[in-house]
CSV table of C-alpha atoms in Angstrom, one decimal:
chain,number,residue,atom,x,y,z
A,1,MET,CA,36.8,-55.5,5.9
A,2,LYS,CA,35.6,-54.5,8.9
A,3,SER,CA,37.7,-51.2,9.1
A,4,VAL,CA,36.9,-50.3,5.1
A,5,ASN,CA,33.1,-50.3,6.6
A,6,ILE,CA,34.3,-48.1,9.5
A,7,PHE,CA,36.2,-45.8,7.0
A,8,THR,CA,33.2,-45.6,4.6
A,9,ARG,CA,30.5,-44.9,7.4
A,10,ALA,CA,33.3,-42.3,8.5
A,11,LEU,CA,33.5,-41.1,5.0
A,12,SER,CA,29.6,-41.1,4.9
A,13,THR,CA,29.0,-39.3,8.2
A,14,VAL,CA,31.1,-36.8,7.3
A,15,ALA,CA,29.6,-35.8,3.9
A,16,ALA,CA,26.3,-36.4,5.6
A,17,ILE,CA,27.9,-33.7,8.2
A,18,GLN,CA,28.5,-31.1,5.5
A,19,VAL,CA,25.7,-31.5,3.5
A,20,ALA,CA,23.6,-30.7,6.7
A,21,ASP,CA,25.9,-27.8,7.4
A,22,ALA,CA,25.6,-26.3,3.6
A,23,ALA,CA,21.7,-26.7,4.0
A,24,TRP,CA,21.9,-24.8,7.6
A,25,ALA,CA,24.3,-22.1,5.8
A,26,THR,CA,21.7,-21.8,2.9
A,27,THR,CA,18.9,-21.4,5.0
A,28,THR,CA,20.7,-19.2,7.7
A,29,ALA,CA,22.0,-17.0,4.3
A,30,LYS,CA,17.8,-16.5,3.4
A,31,ARG,CA,16.8,-15.8,7.0
A,32,ASP,CA,19.4,-13.2,7.2
A,33,ASP,CA,18.8,-11.3,3.6
A,34,THR,CA,16.7,-8.3,3.7
A,35,ALA,CA,16.6,-8.3,0.0
A,36,THR,CA,13.4,-9.2,-2.2
A,37,ALA,CA,12.8,-11.5,-5.3
A,38,GLY,CA,13.2,-8.8,-7.7
A,39,CYS,CA,17.0,-8.8,-7.2
A,40,GLY,CA,18.9,-9.9,-10.3
A,41,LEU,CA,15.8,-8.6,-12.6
A,42,GLN,CA,17.1,-6.3,-15.1
A,43,HIS,CA,15.3,-3.1,-16.1
A,44,VAL,CA,16.4,-1.5,-19.6
A,45,ALA,CA,18.0,1.7,-19.4
A,46,ALA,CA,15.2,3.6,-20.2
A,47,THR,CA,13.5,3.0,-17.1
A,48,ILE,CA,16.5,4.1,-15.0
A,49,ASN,CA,16.3,7.7,-13.5
A,50,VAL,CA,12.7,8.6,-15.2
A,51,THR,CA,9.6,8.6,-13.4
A,52,GLN,CA,6.8,6.1,-15.1
A,53,ALA,CA,3.4,5.1,-14.5
A,54,HIS,CA,2.3,1.4,-13.2
A,55,SER,CA,-0.6,-0.3,-12.8
A,56,LEU,CA,-2.0,-3.6,-10.5
A,57,MET,CA,-5.3,-5.1,-9.1
A,58,SER,CA,-6.0,-4.3,-5.7
A,59,SER,CA,-9.6,-5.4,-4.1
A,60,ASN,CA,-10.8,-5.7,-7.5
A,61,ARG,CA,-9.7,-2.5,-8.3
A,62,ASN,CA,-7.0,-1.0,-11.3
A,63,ARG,CA,-4.6,0.7,-8.9
A,64,THR,CA,-2.3,3.2,-10.1
A,65,TYR,CA,1.5,4.4,-9.1
A,66,SER,CA,4.5,6.3,-10.3
A,67,LEU,CA,7.7,4.6,-10.1
A,68,HIS,CA,11.2,6.3,-10.2
A,69,LEU,CA,14.4,4.2,-10.3
A,70,PRO,CA,17.3,6.0,-9.3
A,71,ALA,CA,20.4,7.1,-11.4
A,72,GLY,CA,22.6,3.8,-11.2
A,73,TYR,CA,20.1,1.5,-10.1
A,74,ASN,CA,21.4,-1.9,-9.7
A,75,ALA,CA,19.4,-4.7,-9.6
A,76,SER,CA,21.7,-6.6,-7.4
A,77,ALA,CA,21.7,-4.3,-4.7
A,78,PRO,CA,19.0,-3.9,-2.4
A,79,HIS,CA,18.0,-0.4,-2.7
A,80,PRO,CA,15.7,1.6,0.2
A,81,VAL,CA,12.3,3.0,-0.9
A,82,VAL,CA,10.4,5.6,0.0
A,83,ILE,CA,6.6,5.8,-0.7
A,84,GLY,CA,4.9,9.2,-1.0
A,85,PHE,CA,1.2,9.9,-0.3
A,86,HIS,CA,-0.3,12.9,-2.2
A,87,GLY,CA,-3.3,15.2,-0.7
A,88,SER,CA,-6.6,15.2,-1.7
A,89,GLY,CA,-8.1,15.8,-5.3
A,90,THR,CA,-4.4,15.5,-6.7
A,91,PHE,CA,-2.0,12.4,-7.8
A,92,GLY,CA,1.1,11.3,-7.2
A,93,GLY,CA,2.7,12.9,-10.1
A,94,LEU,CA,1.9,16.5,-8.4
A,95,PHE,CA,3.2,15.1,-5.1
A,96,GLU,CA,6.7,14.2,-6.9
A,97,ALA,CA,6.7,17.6,-8.6
A,98,ASP,CA,5.8,19.8,-5.4
A,99,THR,CA,8.4,17.9,-3.1
A,100,LYS,CA,10.9,17.3,-5.8
A,101,LEU,CA,11.7,13.8,-3.5
A,102,SER,CA,12.8,12.2,-6.8
A,103,GLU,CA,15.6,14.7,-7.0
A,104,ASP,CA,19.3,13.0,-7.0
A,105,ARG,CA,19.9,15.9,-3.9
A,106,TYR,CA,17.3,14.4,-2.0
A,107,SER,CA,16.8,10.1,-2.8
A,108,ALA,CA,20.4,9.2,-4.3
A,109,GLY,CA,20.3,5.5,-4.2
A,110,LYS,CA,16.2,5.1,-3.3
A,111,ILE,CA,13.2,3.8,-5.3
A,112,MET,CA,10.7,6.3,-5.1
A,113,VAL,CA,7.2,5.4,-5.3
A,114,TYR,CA,4.0,7.6,-5.8
A,115,PRO,CA,0.6,6.1,-5.4
A,116,ASP,CA,-2.7,7.4,-6.5
A,117,GLY,CA,-5.8,7.7,-4.0
A,118,VAL,CA,-9.3,6.8,-5.6
A,119,ARG,CA,-10.3,9.5,-7.4
A,120,GLY,CA,-7.7,11.5,-6.1
A,121,ASN,CA,-8.3,11.1,-2.3
A,122,TRP,CA,-7.1,8.6,0.5
A,123,ALA,CA,-9.3,6.8,3.2
A,124,GLY,CA,-9.8,8.2,6.5
A,125,ALA,CA,-11.7,11.1,6.0
A,126,ASN,CA,-15.3,11.4,5.3
A,127,TYR,CA,-14.9,12.7,1.6
A,128,SER,CA,-12.9,9.5,1.0
A,129,ASN,CA,-13.9,7.1,-1.8
A,130,VAL,CA,-12.9,3.5,-0.2
A,131,SER,CA,-12.6,2.2,3.4
A,132,LEU,CA,-9.5,2.4,5.3
A,133,ALA,CA,-9.0,-1.1,4.8
A,134,VAL,CA,-9.3,-0.9,0.9
A,135,ASP,CA,-6.7,1.5,1.0
A,136,LEU,CA,-4.5,-0.5,3.5
A,137,GLN,CA,-4.8,-3.8,1.2
A,138,PHE,CA,-3.8,-1.3,-1.9
A,139,VAL,CA,-0.5,-0.4,0.1
A,140,HIS,CA,0.0,-4.4,1.4
A,141,ASP,CA,-0.6,-5.4,-2.6
A,142,LEU,CA,1.9,-2.7,-3.7
A,143,LEU,CA,4.8,-3.9,-1.7
A,144,VAL,CA,4.4,-7.0,-3.0
A,145,GLU,CA,4.3,-6.2,-6.5
A,146,LEU,CA,7.5,-3.8,-5.6
A,147,ARG,CA,9.5,-6.7,-4.0
A,148,ASP,CA,9.0,-9.0,-6.9
A,149,GLN,CA,9.8,-6.5,-9.7
A,150,TYR,CA,12.7,-4.7,-8.1
A,151,CYS,CA,15.6,-5.2,-5.7
A,152,ILE,CA,14.4,-4.0,-2.4
A,153,ASP,CA,16.1,-3.6,1.1
A,154,ASN,CA,13.0,-4.8,3.3
A,155,SER,CA,14.6,-3.1,6.2
A,156,ARG,CA,14.4,0.2,4.6
A,157,ILE,CA,10.8,0.7,3.4
A,158,TYR,CA,9.6,4.6,4.5
A,159,ALA,CA,6.5,6.8,3.9
A,160,THR,CA,5.8,10.2,4.0
A,161,GLY,CA,2.5,12.3,2.6
A,162,LEU,CA,0.9,15.5,2.4
A,163,SER,CA,-2.1,16.5,4.4
A,164,ASN,CA,-4.9,13.7,3.4
A,165,GLY,CA,-1.8,11.4,2.3
A,166,ALA,CA,-0.2,12.2,6.0
A,167,GLY,CA,-3.5,11.3,7.5
A,168,PHE,CA,-3.3,8.4,5.6
A,169,VAL,CA,0.3,7.5,6.6
A,170,ASN,CA,-1.0,7.6,10.2
A,171,GLY,CA,-3.5,5.2,9.2
A,172,ILE,CA,-0.9,2.9,8.0
A,173,ALA,CA,1.6,3.3,10.9
A,174,CYS,CA,-1.4,2.5,13.2
A,175,ASN,CA,-2.1,-1.1,11.6
A,176,SER,CA,-0.5,-4.1,11.1
A,177,VAL,CA,0.7,-2.9,7.8
A,178,GLY,CA,2.8,-0.2,9.1
A,179,ASP,CA,5.2,-3.0,10.1
A,180,GLU,CA,6.6,-3.3,6.7
A,181,PHE,CA,8.1,0.2,7.1
A,182,ALA,CA,11.0,1.3,9.0
A,183,ALA,CA,9.5,4.8,9.3
A,184,PHE,CA,6.9,7.8,8.6
A,185,ALA,CA,7.3,11.2,8.0
A,186,PRO,CA,4.0,13.0,7.5
A,187,HIS,CA,3.4,16.5,6.5
A,188,SER,CA,0.4,19.1,7.5
A,189,GLY,CA,-1.5,15.6,8.4
A,190,ALA,CA,-5.3,15.7,8.5
A,191,TYR,CA,-5.5,13.3,11.1
A,192,TYR,CA,-9.6,12.7,10.5
A,193,ASP,CA,-9.3,8.9,11.6
A,194,ALA,CA,-7.2,9.8,14.5
A,195,THR,CA,-9.8,10.9,16.9
A,196,ASP,CA,-12.4,8.1,16.1
A,197,GLN,CA,-10.5,5.1,14.9
A,198,PRO,CA,-8.3,2.4,17.3
A,199,CYS,CA,-4.4,2.9,16.6
A,200,THR,CA,-2.7,-0.4,17.3
A,201,PRO,CA,1.1,-0.1,16.2
A,202,ALA,CA,2.4,-3.2,15.2
A,203,ARG,CA,5.8,-2.5,17.4
A,204,SER,CA,7.1,-0.1,19.5
A,205,PRO,CA,8.7,2.9,19.0
A,206,LEU,CA,7.7,3.4,15.8
A,207,PRO,CA,9.8,6.2,14.3
A,208,ILE,CA,7.7,9.1,13.1
A,209,LEU,CA,9.3,12.7,12.1
A,210,SER,CA,6.3,15.2,11.3
A,211,PHE,CA,5.7,18.8,10.2
A,212,HIS,CA,3.0,21.5,10.7
A,213,GLY,CA,2.6,24.5,9.7
A,214,GLY,CA,1.5,27.4,12.9
A,215,ASN,CA,-0.5,29.3,9.7
A,216,ASP,CA,-2.5,26.4,8.5
A,217,THR,CA,-6.2,27.2,8.3
A,218,THR,CA,-6.7,24.2,6.3
A,219,VAL,CA,-5.6,21.5,8.9
A,220,PRO,CA,-5.3,24.1,11.9
A,221,TYR,CA,-2.6,23.5,14.3
A,222,ASP,CA,-4.8,23.3,17.4
A,223,GLY,CA,-7.6,20.8,15.5
A,224,GLY,CA,-11.4,21.5,14.9
A,225,GLU,CA,-13.9,20.6,12.0
A,226,GLY,CA,-11.9,20.1,9.0
A,227,GLU,CA,-12.9,19.7,5.1
A,228,GLY,CA,-13.0,15.7,6.3
A,229,GLY,CA,-14.0,15.5,9.9
A,230,THR,CA,-13.2,16.4,13.2
A,231,LEU,CA,-9.4,16.9,13.4
A,232,PRO,CA,-7.0,16.5,16.8
A,233,SER,CA,-4.6,19.4,17.9
A,234,ILE,CA,-1.0,18.3,17.0
A,235,ARG,CA,-0.1,18.8,20.4
A,236,ASP,CA,-2.5,15.9,21.5
A,237,TRP,CA,-1.3,13.6,18.3
A,238,LEU,CA,1.9,14.1,19.3
A,239,THR,CA,1.0,13.3,22.9
A,240,GLU,CA,-0.6,9.9,21.7
A,241,TRP,CA,2.4,9.1,19.6
A,242,ALA,CA,4.5,9.8,22.7
A,243,LYS,CA,2.7,7.2,24.6
A,244,ARG,CA,2.4,4.6,21.8
A,245,ASP,CA,6.1,4.6,21.6
A,246,ASN,CA,6.8,4.8,25.2
A,247,CYS,CA,9.2,7.9,25.2
A,248,THR,CA,10.3,8.4,28.1
A,249,SER,CA,11.4,12.3,28.1
A,250,ASN,CA,10.9,15.3,25.2
A,251,SER,CA,12.7,18.7,24.6
A,252,GLU,CA,11.7,21.6,22.4
A,253,GLN,CA,14.3,24.1,20.6
A,254,THR,CA,13.6,27.2,19.0
A,255,VAL,CA,16.0,27.1,15.9
A,256,ASP,CA,17.6,30.4,16.7
A,257,SER,CA,19.0,31.1,13.2
A,258,PHE,CA,15.0,31.3,12.0
A,259,ASP,CA,14.3,34.4,13.9
A,260,GLY,CA,12.4,32.2,16.1
A,261,ASP,CA,9.9,30.8,13.5
A,262,VAL,CA,11.1,27.1,13.4
A,263,HIS,CA,10.4,24.7,16.6
A,264,HIS,CA,12.1,21.9,16.5
A,265,SER,CA,10.5,18.9,19.6
A,266,SER,CA,12.3,15.7,20.1
A,267,TRP,CA,11.2,12.7,22.4
A,268,THR,CA,13.5,10.0,23.5
A,269,CYS,CA,12.1,6.6,22.8
A,270,ASP,CA,14.1,3.3,23.8
A,271,GLY,CA,17.2,5.3,24.1
A,272,ARG,CA,16.8,7.2,20.4
A,273,GLN,CA,15.2,10.4,19.2
A,274,ALA,CA,12.2,8.1,17.7
A,275,LEU,CA,9.6,10.7,17.3
A,276,GLN,CA,10.3,14.5,15.9
A,277,HIS,CA,8.4,17.6,15.0
A,278,TYR,CA,8.7,20.9,13.2
A,279,ARG,CA,6.7,23.5,13.9
A,280,ILE,CA,6.9,26.2,11.4
A,281,ASP,CA,5.1,29.6,12.5
A,282,ASP,CA,4.3,31.5,9.4
A,283,LEU,CA,3.8,28.0,7.1
A,284,GLY,CA,0.1,27.8,5.8
A,285,HIS,CA,-0.9,24.3,4.3
A,286,CYS,CA,2.0,23.4,1.9
A,287,TRP,CA,5.3,21.4,1.6
A,288,ALA,CA,8.1,23.4,4.0
A,289,SER,CA,11.0,24.3,1.0
A,290,THR,CA,13.3,26.7,1.0
A,291,GLU,CA,12.6,26.9,-2.7
A,292,PRO,CA,9.2,27.6,-4.6
A,293,ASN,CA,7.0,24.6,-5.2
A,294,LEU,CA,3.7,24.3,-6.2
A,295,SER,CA,1.8,23.7,-2.8
A,296,GLN,CA,3.0,27.3,-1.8
A,297,LEU,CA,1.1,28.7,-4.9
A,298,GLY,CA,-1.9,27.2,-3.6
A,299,ALA,CA,-1.1,28.5,-0.1
A,300,ALA,CA,-0.5,31.4,-1.6
A,301,GLN,CA,2.9,32.0,0.4
A,302,GLY,CA,6.8,31.8,-0.9
A,303,PRO,CA,9.2,29.7,0.6
A,304,THR,CA,10.0,29.0,3.8
A,305,HIS,CA,13.1,28.5,6.6
A,306,ILE,CA,13.7,25.0,6.0
A,307,ASP,CA,13.3,22.2,3.7
A,308,ALA,CA,11.4,19.3,4.5
A,309,SER,CA,12.3,17.1,1.7
A,310,GLY,CA,15.8,17.3,3.0
A,311,ILE,CA,15.1,17.0,6.8
A,312,ILE,CA,12.9,13.8,6.0
A,313,MET,CA,15.3,11.7,3.9
A,314,GLU,CA,17.9,12.4,6.6
A,315,PHE,CA,15.9,11.2,9.5
A,316,PHE,CA,15.0,8.0,7.1
A,317,ASP,CA,18.7,7.0,6.6
A,318,ASN,CA,18.7,6.9,10.2
A,319,PHE,CA,16.1,4.3,10.7
A,320,THR,CA,16.4,0.6,9.6
A,321,LYS,CA,13.2,-1.8,10.5
A,322,PRO,CA,14.3,-4.7,13.0
A,323,MET,CA,14.3,-8.0,11.2
A,324,GLN,CA,13.1,-10.8,13.1
A,325,LEU,CA,15.3,-13.9,12.6
A,326,ASP,CA,14.4,-16.6,14.7
A,327,GLY,CA,13.3,-14.3,17.7
A,328,ILE,CA,16.6,-12.5,17.2
A,329,ASN,CA,16.5,-8.9,16.1
A,330,SER,CA,18.7,-8.0,13.0
A,331,THR,CA,19.0,-4.8,11.1
A,332,ASN,CA,21.1,-5.7,8.2
A,333,SER,CA,20.8,-3.4,5.0
A,334,THR,CA,21.4,-2.0,2.4
A,335,GLY,CA,24.7,-2.7,-0.6
A,336,SER,CA,26.6,-0.9,-3.3
A,337,ASP,CA,24.5,1.2,-5.9
A,338,SER,CA,27.1,0.8,-8.7
A,339,SER,CA,24.9,-0.7,-11.6
A,340,PRO,CA,25.4,-3.2,-14.3
A,341,ALA,CA,23.6,-2.7,-17.9
A,342,PRO,CA,19.9,-2.9,-17.5
A,343,THR,CA,18.6,-5.5,-20.2
A,344,SER,CA,14.5,-5.5,-19.8
A,345,ALA,CA,11.7,-3.1,-19.5
A,346,PRO,CA,8.4,-3.4,-17.3
A,347,ALA,CA,5.1,-4.1,-19.4
A,348,ASN,CA,3.6,-1.1,-20.7
A,349,PRO,CA,5.2,1.3,-19.3
A,350,LEU,CA,3.8,5.6,-19.9
A,351,PHE,CA,6.8,7.7,-19.3
A,352,LEU,CA,6.2,10.9,-17.3
A,353,GLY,CA,8.7,13.5,-18.5
A,354,SER,CA,8.8,16.2,-16.1
A,355,VAL,CA,7.8,19.1,-18.6
A,356,SER,CA,4.4,17.2,-19.6
A,357,VAL,CA,3.8,16.6,-15.5
A,358,MET,CA,4.2,20.4,-14.8
A,359,ALA,CA,2.0,21.2,-17.4
A,360,ILE,CA,-1.1,19.6,-15.8
A,361,ILE,CA,0.1,19.9,-12.5
A,362,VAL,CA,0.2,24.0,-12.2
A,363,SER,CA,-3.2,23.9,-13.4
A,364,LEU,CA,-4.6,21.2,-11.0
A,365,TRP,CA,-3.2,22.9,-7.8
A,366,ILE,CA,-4.0,26.2,-8.1
A,367,TYR,CA,-7.8,25.8,-8.4
A,368,GLY,CA,-7.6,25.7,-4.4
A,369,GLN,CA,-9.0,22.4,-3.5
A,370,PRO,CA,-8.5,21.9,0.1
A,371,LEU,CA,-5.7,19.2,0.9
């Protein structure tokens, strides 16, 4: 009987160890998983590779955004997310059409999101309609909704924007919600709040790629008074970010193939070129593209020498957010982008075909409101 008791206890001990080991493995897997709650939630085929309008409640306001799921969206594989913030007086669909970021050549495998500012503006400028805290809360609430509804790679969430939207991207990077993002890419940024608001990034270095035109009269490269307040010079803005990112060295090169018109600067931060900048001498206040786009119409100029959309996506692909797992940094990310057959749709989607968007867009842009 004694030997049976010993044997029984041994079996019980082994079983307990196996249960504990399984529980530990499950917990470890959860800690190590960068995927979100929306993984496994299927979407009907009609919502794939089509831009749709959505809304959510944030700070007691109905806030809106457009979302584009990539062709071949796989509800079981975590996808990167790029959030694009429009310029003043416009909306997310206009930014999408101007930058062409939803096109597969730029965003293959990525979920593209285009939020709308309150009455067309983002916080930071003195013409903004809400406080910085309200718009930052909207970003937080938007990320919560995206994670609940879609299969997202938490280590690969990015933000870009133009003008007032780029200034707000800077505001995100300077605050705690910026820790949700892997990298930022502001273009022609109106950094009004950079002159009077504290900037305390949640981590360092925080990868940033910026673009600005030397011929920009709306947001001058050398700073000054703008439509929404005082603007820092872009050189000073870059210097401050180099300090925050603990960058140790920087270099500037003129891209010879462009007749000296494009200057690329980069800073080494924690062993990587985490801070980069493009100055395009002949670029006005518009999105840099080698093809005609909508913002060029407003700036009364044609295509320039570089394609910001392509450069931004390549920059984003080089960075993932460090994931904290019991104090250990991890940079696990993405999976396959093959797609199973979707089965269900989001509630009350509003389809935004490119033709209908374009019809609205050109009329909104040409009137020349400062961005």
